[in-house]
GROMACS .gro file of C-alpha atoms in nm:
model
  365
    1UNK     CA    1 -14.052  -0.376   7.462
    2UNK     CA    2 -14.237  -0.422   7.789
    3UNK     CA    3 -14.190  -0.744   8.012
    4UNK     CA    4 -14.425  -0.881   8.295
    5UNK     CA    5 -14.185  -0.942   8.564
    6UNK     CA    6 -14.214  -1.064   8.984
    7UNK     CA    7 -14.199  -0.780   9.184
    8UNK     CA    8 -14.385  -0.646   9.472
    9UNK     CA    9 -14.752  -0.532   9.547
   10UNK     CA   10 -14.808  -0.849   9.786
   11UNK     CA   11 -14.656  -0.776  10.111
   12UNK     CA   12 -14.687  -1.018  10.387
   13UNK     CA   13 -14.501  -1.037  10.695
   14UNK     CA   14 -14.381  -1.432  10.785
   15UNK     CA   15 -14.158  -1.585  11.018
   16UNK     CA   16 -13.981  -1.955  11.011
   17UNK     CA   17 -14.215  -2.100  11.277
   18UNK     CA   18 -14.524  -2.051  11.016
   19UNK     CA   19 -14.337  -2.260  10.802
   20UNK     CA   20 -14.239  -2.022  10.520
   21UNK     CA   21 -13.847  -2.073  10.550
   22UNK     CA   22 -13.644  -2.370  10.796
   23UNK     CA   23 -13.352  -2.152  10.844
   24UNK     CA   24 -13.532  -1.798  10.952
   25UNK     CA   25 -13.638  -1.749  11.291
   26UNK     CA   26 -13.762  -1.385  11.447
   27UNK     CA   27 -13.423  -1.284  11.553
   28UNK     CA   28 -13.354  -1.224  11.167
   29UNK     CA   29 -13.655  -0.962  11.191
   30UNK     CA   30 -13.951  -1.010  10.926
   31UNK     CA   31 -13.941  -1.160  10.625
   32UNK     CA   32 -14.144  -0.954  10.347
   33UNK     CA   33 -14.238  -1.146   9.993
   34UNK     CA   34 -14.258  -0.939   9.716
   35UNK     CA   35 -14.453  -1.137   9.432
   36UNK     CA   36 -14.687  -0.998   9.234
   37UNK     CA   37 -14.681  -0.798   8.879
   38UNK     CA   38 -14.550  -0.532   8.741
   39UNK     CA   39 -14.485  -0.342   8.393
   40UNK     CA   40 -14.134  -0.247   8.373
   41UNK     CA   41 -13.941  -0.174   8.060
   42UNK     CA   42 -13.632  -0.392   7.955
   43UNK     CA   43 -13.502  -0.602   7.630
   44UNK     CA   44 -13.649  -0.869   7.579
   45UNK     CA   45 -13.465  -1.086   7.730
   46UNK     CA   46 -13.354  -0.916   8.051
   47UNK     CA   47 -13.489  -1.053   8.358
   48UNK     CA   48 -13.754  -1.218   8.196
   49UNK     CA   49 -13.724  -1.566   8.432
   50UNK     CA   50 -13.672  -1.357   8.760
   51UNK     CA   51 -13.855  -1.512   9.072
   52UNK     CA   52 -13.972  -1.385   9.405
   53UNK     CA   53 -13.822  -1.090   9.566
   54UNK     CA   54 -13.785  -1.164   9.951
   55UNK     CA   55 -13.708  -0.860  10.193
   56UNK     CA   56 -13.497  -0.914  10.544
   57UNK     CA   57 -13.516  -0.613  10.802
   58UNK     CA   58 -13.158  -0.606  10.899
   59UNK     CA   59 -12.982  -0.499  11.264
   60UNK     CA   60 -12.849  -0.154  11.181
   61UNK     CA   61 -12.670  -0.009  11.514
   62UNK     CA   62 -12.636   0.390  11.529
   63UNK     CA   63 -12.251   0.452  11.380
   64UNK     CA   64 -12.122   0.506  11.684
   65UNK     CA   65 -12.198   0.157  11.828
   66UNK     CA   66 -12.093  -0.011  11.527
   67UNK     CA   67 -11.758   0.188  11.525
   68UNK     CA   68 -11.666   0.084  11.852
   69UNK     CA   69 -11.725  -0.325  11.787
   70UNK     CA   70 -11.536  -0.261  11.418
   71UNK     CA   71 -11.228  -0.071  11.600
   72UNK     CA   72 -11.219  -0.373  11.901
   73UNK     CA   73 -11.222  -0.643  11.616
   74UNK     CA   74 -11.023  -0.510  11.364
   75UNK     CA   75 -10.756  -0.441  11.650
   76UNK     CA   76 -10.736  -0.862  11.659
   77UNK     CA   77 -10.600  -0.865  11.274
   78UNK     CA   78 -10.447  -0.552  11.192
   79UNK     CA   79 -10.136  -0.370  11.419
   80UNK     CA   80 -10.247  -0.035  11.305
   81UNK     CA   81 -10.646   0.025  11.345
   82UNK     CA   82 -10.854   0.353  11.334
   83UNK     CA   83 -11.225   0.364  11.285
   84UNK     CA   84 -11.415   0.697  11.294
   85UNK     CA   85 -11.757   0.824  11.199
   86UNK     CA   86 -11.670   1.130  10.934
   87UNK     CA   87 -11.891   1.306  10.654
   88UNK     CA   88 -11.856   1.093  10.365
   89UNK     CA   89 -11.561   1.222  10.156
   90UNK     CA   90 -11.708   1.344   9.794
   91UNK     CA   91 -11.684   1.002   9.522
   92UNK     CA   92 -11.713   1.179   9.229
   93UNK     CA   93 -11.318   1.336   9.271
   94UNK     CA   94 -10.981   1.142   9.286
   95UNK     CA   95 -10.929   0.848   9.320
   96UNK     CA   96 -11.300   0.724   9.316
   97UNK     CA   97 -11.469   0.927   9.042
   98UNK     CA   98 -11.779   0.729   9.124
   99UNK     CA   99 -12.119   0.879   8.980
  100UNK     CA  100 -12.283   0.962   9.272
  101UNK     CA  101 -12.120   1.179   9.567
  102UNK     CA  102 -12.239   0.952   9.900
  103UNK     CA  103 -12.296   0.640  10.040
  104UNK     CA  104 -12.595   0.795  10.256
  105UNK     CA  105 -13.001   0.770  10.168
  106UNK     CA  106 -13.215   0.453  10.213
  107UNK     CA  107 -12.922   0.192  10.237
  108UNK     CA  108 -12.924  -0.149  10.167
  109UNK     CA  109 -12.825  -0.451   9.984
  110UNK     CA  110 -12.914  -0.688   9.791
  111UNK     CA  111 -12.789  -1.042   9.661
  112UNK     CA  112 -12.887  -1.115   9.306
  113UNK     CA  113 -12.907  -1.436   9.172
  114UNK     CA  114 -12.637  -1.638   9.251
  115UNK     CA  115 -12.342  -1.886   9.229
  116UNK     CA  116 -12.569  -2.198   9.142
  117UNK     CA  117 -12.667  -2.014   8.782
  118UNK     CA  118 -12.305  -2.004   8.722
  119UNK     CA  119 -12.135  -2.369   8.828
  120UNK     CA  120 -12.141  -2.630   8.865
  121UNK     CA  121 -12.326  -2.550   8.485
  122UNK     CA  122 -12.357  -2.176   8.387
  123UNK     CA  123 -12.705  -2.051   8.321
  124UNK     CA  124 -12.663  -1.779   8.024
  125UNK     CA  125 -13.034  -1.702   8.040
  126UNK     CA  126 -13.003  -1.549   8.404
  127UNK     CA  127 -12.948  -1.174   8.324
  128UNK     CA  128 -13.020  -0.852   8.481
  129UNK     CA  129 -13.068  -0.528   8.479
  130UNK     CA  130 -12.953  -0.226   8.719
  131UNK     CA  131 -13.258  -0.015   8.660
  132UNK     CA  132 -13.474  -0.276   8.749
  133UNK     CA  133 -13.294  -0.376   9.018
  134UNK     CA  134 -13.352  -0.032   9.180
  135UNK     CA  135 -13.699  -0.055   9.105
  136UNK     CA  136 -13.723  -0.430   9.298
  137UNK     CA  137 -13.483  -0.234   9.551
  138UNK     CA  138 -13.805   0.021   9.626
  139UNK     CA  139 -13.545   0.316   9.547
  140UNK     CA  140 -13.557   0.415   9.208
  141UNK     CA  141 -13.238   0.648   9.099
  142UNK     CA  142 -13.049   0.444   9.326
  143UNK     CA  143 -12.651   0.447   9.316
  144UNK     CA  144 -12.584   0.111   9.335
  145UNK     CA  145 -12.187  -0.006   9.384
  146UNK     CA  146 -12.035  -0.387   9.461
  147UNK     CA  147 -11.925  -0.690   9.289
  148UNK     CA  148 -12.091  -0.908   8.992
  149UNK     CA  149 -12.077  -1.091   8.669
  150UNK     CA  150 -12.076  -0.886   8.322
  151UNK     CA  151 -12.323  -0.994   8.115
  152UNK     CA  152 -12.181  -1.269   7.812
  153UNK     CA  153 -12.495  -1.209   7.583
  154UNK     CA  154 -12.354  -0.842   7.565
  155UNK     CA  155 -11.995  -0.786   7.604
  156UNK     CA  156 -11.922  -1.167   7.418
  157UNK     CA  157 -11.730  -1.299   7.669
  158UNK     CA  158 -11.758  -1.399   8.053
  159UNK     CA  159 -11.578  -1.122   8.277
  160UNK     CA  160 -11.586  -1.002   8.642
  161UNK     CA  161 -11.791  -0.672   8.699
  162UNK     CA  162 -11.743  -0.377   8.906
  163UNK     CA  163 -12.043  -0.230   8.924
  164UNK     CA  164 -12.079   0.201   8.933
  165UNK     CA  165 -12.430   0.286   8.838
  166UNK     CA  166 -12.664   0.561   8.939
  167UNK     CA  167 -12.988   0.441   8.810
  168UNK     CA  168 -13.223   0.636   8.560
  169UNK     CA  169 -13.525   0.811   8.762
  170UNK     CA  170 -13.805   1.044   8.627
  171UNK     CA  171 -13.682   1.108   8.269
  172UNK     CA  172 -13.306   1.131   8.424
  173UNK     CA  173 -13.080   0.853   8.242
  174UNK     CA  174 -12.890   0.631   8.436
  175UNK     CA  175 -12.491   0.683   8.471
  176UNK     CA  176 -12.276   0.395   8.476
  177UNK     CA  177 -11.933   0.435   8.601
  178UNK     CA  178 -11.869   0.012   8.582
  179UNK     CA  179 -11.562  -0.164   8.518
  180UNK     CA  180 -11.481  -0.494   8.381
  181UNK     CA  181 -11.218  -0.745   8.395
  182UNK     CA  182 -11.123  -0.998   8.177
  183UNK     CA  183 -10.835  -1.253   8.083
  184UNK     CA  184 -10.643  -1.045   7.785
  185UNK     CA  185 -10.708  -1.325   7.458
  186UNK     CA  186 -10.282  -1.309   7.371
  187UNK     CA  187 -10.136  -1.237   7.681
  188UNK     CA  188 -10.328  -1.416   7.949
  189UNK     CA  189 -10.302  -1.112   8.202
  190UNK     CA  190 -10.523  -0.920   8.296
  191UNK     CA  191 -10.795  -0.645   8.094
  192UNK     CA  192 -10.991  -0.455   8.228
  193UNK     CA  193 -11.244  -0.186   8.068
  194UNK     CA  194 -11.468   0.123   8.144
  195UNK     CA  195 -11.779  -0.047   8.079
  196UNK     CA  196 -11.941   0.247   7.946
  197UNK     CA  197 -11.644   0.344   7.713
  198UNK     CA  198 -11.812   0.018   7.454
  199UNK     CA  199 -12.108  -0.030   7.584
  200UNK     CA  200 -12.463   0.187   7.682
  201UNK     CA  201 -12.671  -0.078   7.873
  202UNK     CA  202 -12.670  -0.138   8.263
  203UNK     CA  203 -12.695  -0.511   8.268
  204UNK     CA  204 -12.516  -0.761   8.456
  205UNK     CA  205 -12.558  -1.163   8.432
  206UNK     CA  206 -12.554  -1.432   8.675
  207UNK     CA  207 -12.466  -1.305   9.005
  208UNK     CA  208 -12.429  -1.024   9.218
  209UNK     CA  209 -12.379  -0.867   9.561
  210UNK     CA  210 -12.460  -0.514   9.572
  211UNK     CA  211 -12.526  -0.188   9.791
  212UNK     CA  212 -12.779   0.047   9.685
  213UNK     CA  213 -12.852   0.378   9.838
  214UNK     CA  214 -12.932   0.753   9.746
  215UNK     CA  215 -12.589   0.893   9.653
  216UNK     CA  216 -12.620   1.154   9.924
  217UNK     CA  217 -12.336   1.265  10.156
  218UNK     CA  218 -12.382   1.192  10.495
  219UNK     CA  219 -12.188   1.032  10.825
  220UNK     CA  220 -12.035   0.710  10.718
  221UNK     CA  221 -11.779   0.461  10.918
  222UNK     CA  222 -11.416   0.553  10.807
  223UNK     CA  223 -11.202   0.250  10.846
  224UNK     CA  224 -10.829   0.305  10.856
  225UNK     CA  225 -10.583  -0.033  10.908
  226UNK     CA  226 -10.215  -0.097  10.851
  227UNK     CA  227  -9.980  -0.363  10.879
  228UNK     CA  228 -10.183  -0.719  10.844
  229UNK     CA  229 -10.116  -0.922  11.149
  230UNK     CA  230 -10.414  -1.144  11.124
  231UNK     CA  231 -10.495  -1.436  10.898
  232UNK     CA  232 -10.837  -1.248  10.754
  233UNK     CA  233 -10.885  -1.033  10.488
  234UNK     CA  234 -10.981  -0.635  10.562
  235UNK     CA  235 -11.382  -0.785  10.484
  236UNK     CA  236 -11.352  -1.092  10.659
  237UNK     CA  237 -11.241  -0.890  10.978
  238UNK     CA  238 -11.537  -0.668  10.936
  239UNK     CA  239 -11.776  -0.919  10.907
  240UNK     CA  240 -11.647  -1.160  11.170
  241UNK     CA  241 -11.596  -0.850  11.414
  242UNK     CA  242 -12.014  -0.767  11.356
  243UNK     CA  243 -12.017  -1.129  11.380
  244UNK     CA  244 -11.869  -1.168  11.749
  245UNK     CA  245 -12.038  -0.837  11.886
  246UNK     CA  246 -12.432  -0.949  11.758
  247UNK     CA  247 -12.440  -1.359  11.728
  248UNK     CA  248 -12.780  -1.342  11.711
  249UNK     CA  249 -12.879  -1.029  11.505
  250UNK     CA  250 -12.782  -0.978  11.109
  251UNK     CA  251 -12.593  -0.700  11.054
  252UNK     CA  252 -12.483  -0.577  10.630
  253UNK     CA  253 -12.250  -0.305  10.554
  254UNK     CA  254 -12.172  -0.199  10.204
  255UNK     CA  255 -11.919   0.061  10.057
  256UNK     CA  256 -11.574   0.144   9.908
  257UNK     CA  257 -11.198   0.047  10.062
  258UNK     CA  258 -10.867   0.221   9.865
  259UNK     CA  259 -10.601  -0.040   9.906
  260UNK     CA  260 -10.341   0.243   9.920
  261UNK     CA  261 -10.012   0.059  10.014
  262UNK     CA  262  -9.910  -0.308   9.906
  263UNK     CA  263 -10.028  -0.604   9.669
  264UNK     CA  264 -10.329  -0.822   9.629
  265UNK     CA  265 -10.474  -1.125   9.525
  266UNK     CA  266 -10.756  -1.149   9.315
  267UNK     CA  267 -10.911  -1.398   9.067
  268UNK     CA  268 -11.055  -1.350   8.715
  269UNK     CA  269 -11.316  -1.595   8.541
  270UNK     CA  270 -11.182  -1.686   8.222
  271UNK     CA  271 -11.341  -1.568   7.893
  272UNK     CA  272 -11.518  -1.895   7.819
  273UNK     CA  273 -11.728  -2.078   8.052
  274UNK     CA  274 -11.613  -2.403   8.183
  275UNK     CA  275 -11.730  -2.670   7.950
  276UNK     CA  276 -11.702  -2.974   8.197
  277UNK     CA  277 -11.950  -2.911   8.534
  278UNK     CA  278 -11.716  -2.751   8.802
  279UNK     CA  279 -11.840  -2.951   9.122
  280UNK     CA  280 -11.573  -2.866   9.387
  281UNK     CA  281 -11.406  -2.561   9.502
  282UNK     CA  282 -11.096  -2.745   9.395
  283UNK     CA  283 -11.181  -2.726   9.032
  284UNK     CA  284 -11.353  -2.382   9.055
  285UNK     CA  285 -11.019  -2.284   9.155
  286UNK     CA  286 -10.834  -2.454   8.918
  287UNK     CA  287 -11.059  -2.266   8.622
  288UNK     CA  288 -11.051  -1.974   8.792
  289UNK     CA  289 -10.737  -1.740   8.680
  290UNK     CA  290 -10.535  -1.590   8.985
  291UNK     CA  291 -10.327  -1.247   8.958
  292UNK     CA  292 -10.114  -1.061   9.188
  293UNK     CA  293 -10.217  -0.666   9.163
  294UNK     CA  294 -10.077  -0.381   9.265
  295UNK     CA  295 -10.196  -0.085   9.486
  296UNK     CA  296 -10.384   0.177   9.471
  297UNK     CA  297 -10.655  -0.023   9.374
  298UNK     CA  298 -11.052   0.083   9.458
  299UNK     CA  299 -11.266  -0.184   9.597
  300UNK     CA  300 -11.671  -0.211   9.635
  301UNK     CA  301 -11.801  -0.459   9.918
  302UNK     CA  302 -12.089  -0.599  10.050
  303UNK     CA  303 -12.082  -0.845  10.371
  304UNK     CA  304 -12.305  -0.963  10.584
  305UNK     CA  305 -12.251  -1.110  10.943
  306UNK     CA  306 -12.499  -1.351  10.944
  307UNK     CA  307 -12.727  -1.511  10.682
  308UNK     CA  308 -13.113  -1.453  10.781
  309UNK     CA  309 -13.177  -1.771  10.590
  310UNK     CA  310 -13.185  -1.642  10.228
  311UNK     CA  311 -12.870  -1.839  10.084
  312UNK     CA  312 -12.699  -1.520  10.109
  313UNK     CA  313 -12.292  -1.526  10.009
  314UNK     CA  314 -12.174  -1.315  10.310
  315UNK     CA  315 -11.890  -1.174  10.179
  316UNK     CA  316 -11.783  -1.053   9.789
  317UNK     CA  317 -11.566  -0.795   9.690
  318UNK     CA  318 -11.471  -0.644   9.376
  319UNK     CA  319 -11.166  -0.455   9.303
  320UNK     CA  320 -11.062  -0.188   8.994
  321UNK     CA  321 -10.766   0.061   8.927
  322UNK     CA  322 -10.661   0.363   8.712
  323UNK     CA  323 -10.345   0.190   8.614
  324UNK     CA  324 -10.543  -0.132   8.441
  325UNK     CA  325 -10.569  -0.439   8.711
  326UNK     CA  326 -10.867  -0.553   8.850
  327UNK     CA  327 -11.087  -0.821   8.964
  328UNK     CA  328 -11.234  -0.983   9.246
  329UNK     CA  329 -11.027  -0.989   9.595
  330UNK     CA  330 -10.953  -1.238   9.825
  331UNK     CA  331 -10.673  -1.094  10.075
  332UNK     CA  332 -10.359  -0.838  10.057
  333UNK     CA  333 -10.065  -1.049   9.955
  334UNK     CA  334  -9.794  -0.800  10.152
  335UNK     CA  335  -9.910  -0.806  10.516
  336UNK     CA  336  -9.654  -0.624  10.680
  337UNK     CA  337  -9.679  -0.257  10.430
  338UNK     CA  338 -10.048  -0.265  10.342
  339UNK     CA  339 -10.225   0.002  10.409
  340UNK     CA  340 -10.636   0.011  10.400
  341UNK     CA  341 -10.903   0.307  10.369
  342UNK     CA  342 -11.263   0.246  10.392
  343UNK     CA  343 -11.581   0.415  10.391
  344UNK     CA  344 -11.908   0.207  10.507
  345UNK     CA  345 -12.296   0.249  10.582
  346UNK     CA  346 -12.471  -0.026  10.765
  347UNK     CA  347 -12.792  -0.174  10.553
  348UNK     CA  348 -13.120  -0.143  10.655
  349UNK     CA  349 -13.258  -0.417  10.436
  350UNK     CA  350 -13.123  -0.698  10.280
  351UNK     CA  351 -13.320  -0.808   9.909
  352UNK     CA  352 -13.281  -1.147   9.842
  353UNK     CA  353 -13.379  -1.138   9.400
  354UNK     CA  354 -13.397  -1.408   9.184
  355UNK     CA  355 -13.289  -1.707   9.413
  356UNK     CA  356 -13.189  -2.053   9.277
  357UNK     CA  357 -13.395  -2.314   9.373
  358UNK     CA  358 -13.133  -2.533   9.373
  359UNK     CA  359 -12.812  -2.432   9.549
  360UNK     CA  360 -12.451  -2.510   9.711
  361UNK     CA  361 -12.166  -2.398   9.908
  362UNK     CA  362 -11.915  -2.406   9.615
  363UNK     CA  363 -11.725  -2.155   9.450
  364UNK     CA  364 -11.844  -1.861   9.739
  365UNK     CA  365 -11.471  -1.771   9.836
   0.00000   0.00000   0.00000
């Protein structure tokens, strides 16, 4: 079944002092609305209440700049720090086994939706769909990695998502590699899944922070850190370390980190959505169900240094494993033996899709 949906044949170029947005001024670069029609095929429901598509420029420094200001921030947090630009190491083998082979080829992010749709009340009609996405992305076939919601209508249950997914493009079906994590029903620990081992869609529902690109191999930033000394998490020293070297530009990077050494702590929504409004990070917390995991574990991230005025969450990574733990990260729990490997492209555009009118600050950790 076909479905009318916003996309983008209107292209205008804005900035703040017009009016269009409070927050944006033409540091940020141009602002580009994408809102007219198009014909895209999707279930029924699927994206059928999607709004505007907005489009940020972003600050993308040639690798070698941005290695330098990630190797003097990181130094700040982490005792042992090496950050190198290398040809992207292949994703499809060991311990990846992504579907696509790079991180190189158009990049750039996008943040879908958001944490509004899901507290302080969830919104079960905001659901999504990684093919479309790549079309609203202007990169069909994209291979799109990073951290999300699974989508309840489907799977019949709420459950953090690890997105894998190289799009469908001209007659070639899409491939997803996805994971998702749930609270086990008897045992309260954590499950996690290969999406694709029950299911044969590409949706996702409420939320998500994503990097999309062309799969290719290509230079990347290689980030290698030991032995936590700092109070921040591997992505919030990345992001505050773009954040010190460009205060006034935005800067996204998107990729993959192995935790290969140590323990970390990550959260997983429970299977039912909260039935009482969650209206502090207090009792988002409190719903939310914490684990302790165990290394190796494989984690997609998307940050950004500085929001360009689109009520972007800055900072969300997802985390999976071959030995069954998963979910979404907040810090390494065993400072002193962890041991960090990353891979990285800066984005050239940030897509701001489907974004709530009415929003908040809670519940963005």
């Amino acid at each position: 079944m076909t479905r009318l949906l916003v996309s983008g044949v209107f292209l205008v170029t804005v900035y703040s002092l017009f009016g269009l947005h409070p927050s944006l001024s033409p540091l940020c670069g141009p602002l580009l609305l994408l809102s007219a029609a198009r014909t895209l095929s999707a279930s029924p429901e699927v994206m059928a209440g999607i709004s505007g598509t907005e489009k940020v420029q972003l600050h993308a420094p040639e690798l070698e700049e941005l290695r330098g200001a990630l190797q003097a921030g990181l130094e700040s947090n982490f005792a042992e720090v090496q950050v190198s630009v290398v040809d992207c190491p292949d994703l499809t083998q060991d311990p990846f086994k992504f579907p696509a082979k790079g991180l190189c080829g158009s990049p750039r992010i996008t943040d879908v939706g958001g944490v509004p749709y899901l507290v302080p009340v969830v919104h079960k009609d905001k659901e999504y769909n990684m093919n479309t996405i790549s079309k609203e992305l202007e990169l069909p076939g994209a291979f799109i990695i990073g951290a999300g919601a699974a989508p309840s209508s489907i799977i019949g249950m709420n459950a953090e998502l690890v997105p894998l997914v190289l799009t469908e493009k001209d007659g070639r079906p899409a491939v997803n590699g996805s994971y998702f994590s749930s609270i086990h029903p008897s045992s309260g620990q954590c499950l996690q899944e290969k999406y694709s081992d029950r299911f044969s869609d590409c949706n996702f529902a409420l939320l998500a922070n994503l990097y999309a690109c062309e799969g290719k191999p290509g230079k990347v930033i290689e980030v290698r850190a030991k032995k936590r000394t700092g109070s921040k998490s591997l992505v919030t020293a990345l992001r505050t370390a773009l954040e010190d070297r460009y205060p006034d530009k935005s800067l996204a990077l998107g990729g993959t980190f192995i935790i290969q050494k140590g323990k970390a702590k990550i959260h997983i929504m429970p299977r039912e959505f909260s039935a009482c409004p969650l209206n502090t990070n207090d009792e988002v917390n409190n719903w939310l169900k914490h684990f302790e995991v165990s290394a190796p574990l494989i984690c997609q991230s998307v940050l950004v240094s500085r929001d360009p005025g689109l009520d972007l969450r800055v900072e969300h990574t997802h985390c999976f494993s071959h030995h069954g733990e998963g979910g979404h990260y907040y810090i390494d729990t065993t400072p002193d033996s962890v041991e960090y490997l990353g891979y990285f492209m800066p984005a050239e555009y940030v897509y701001r899709i489907d974004r709530p009118k009415e929003t908040h600050g809670v519940g963005r950790d």
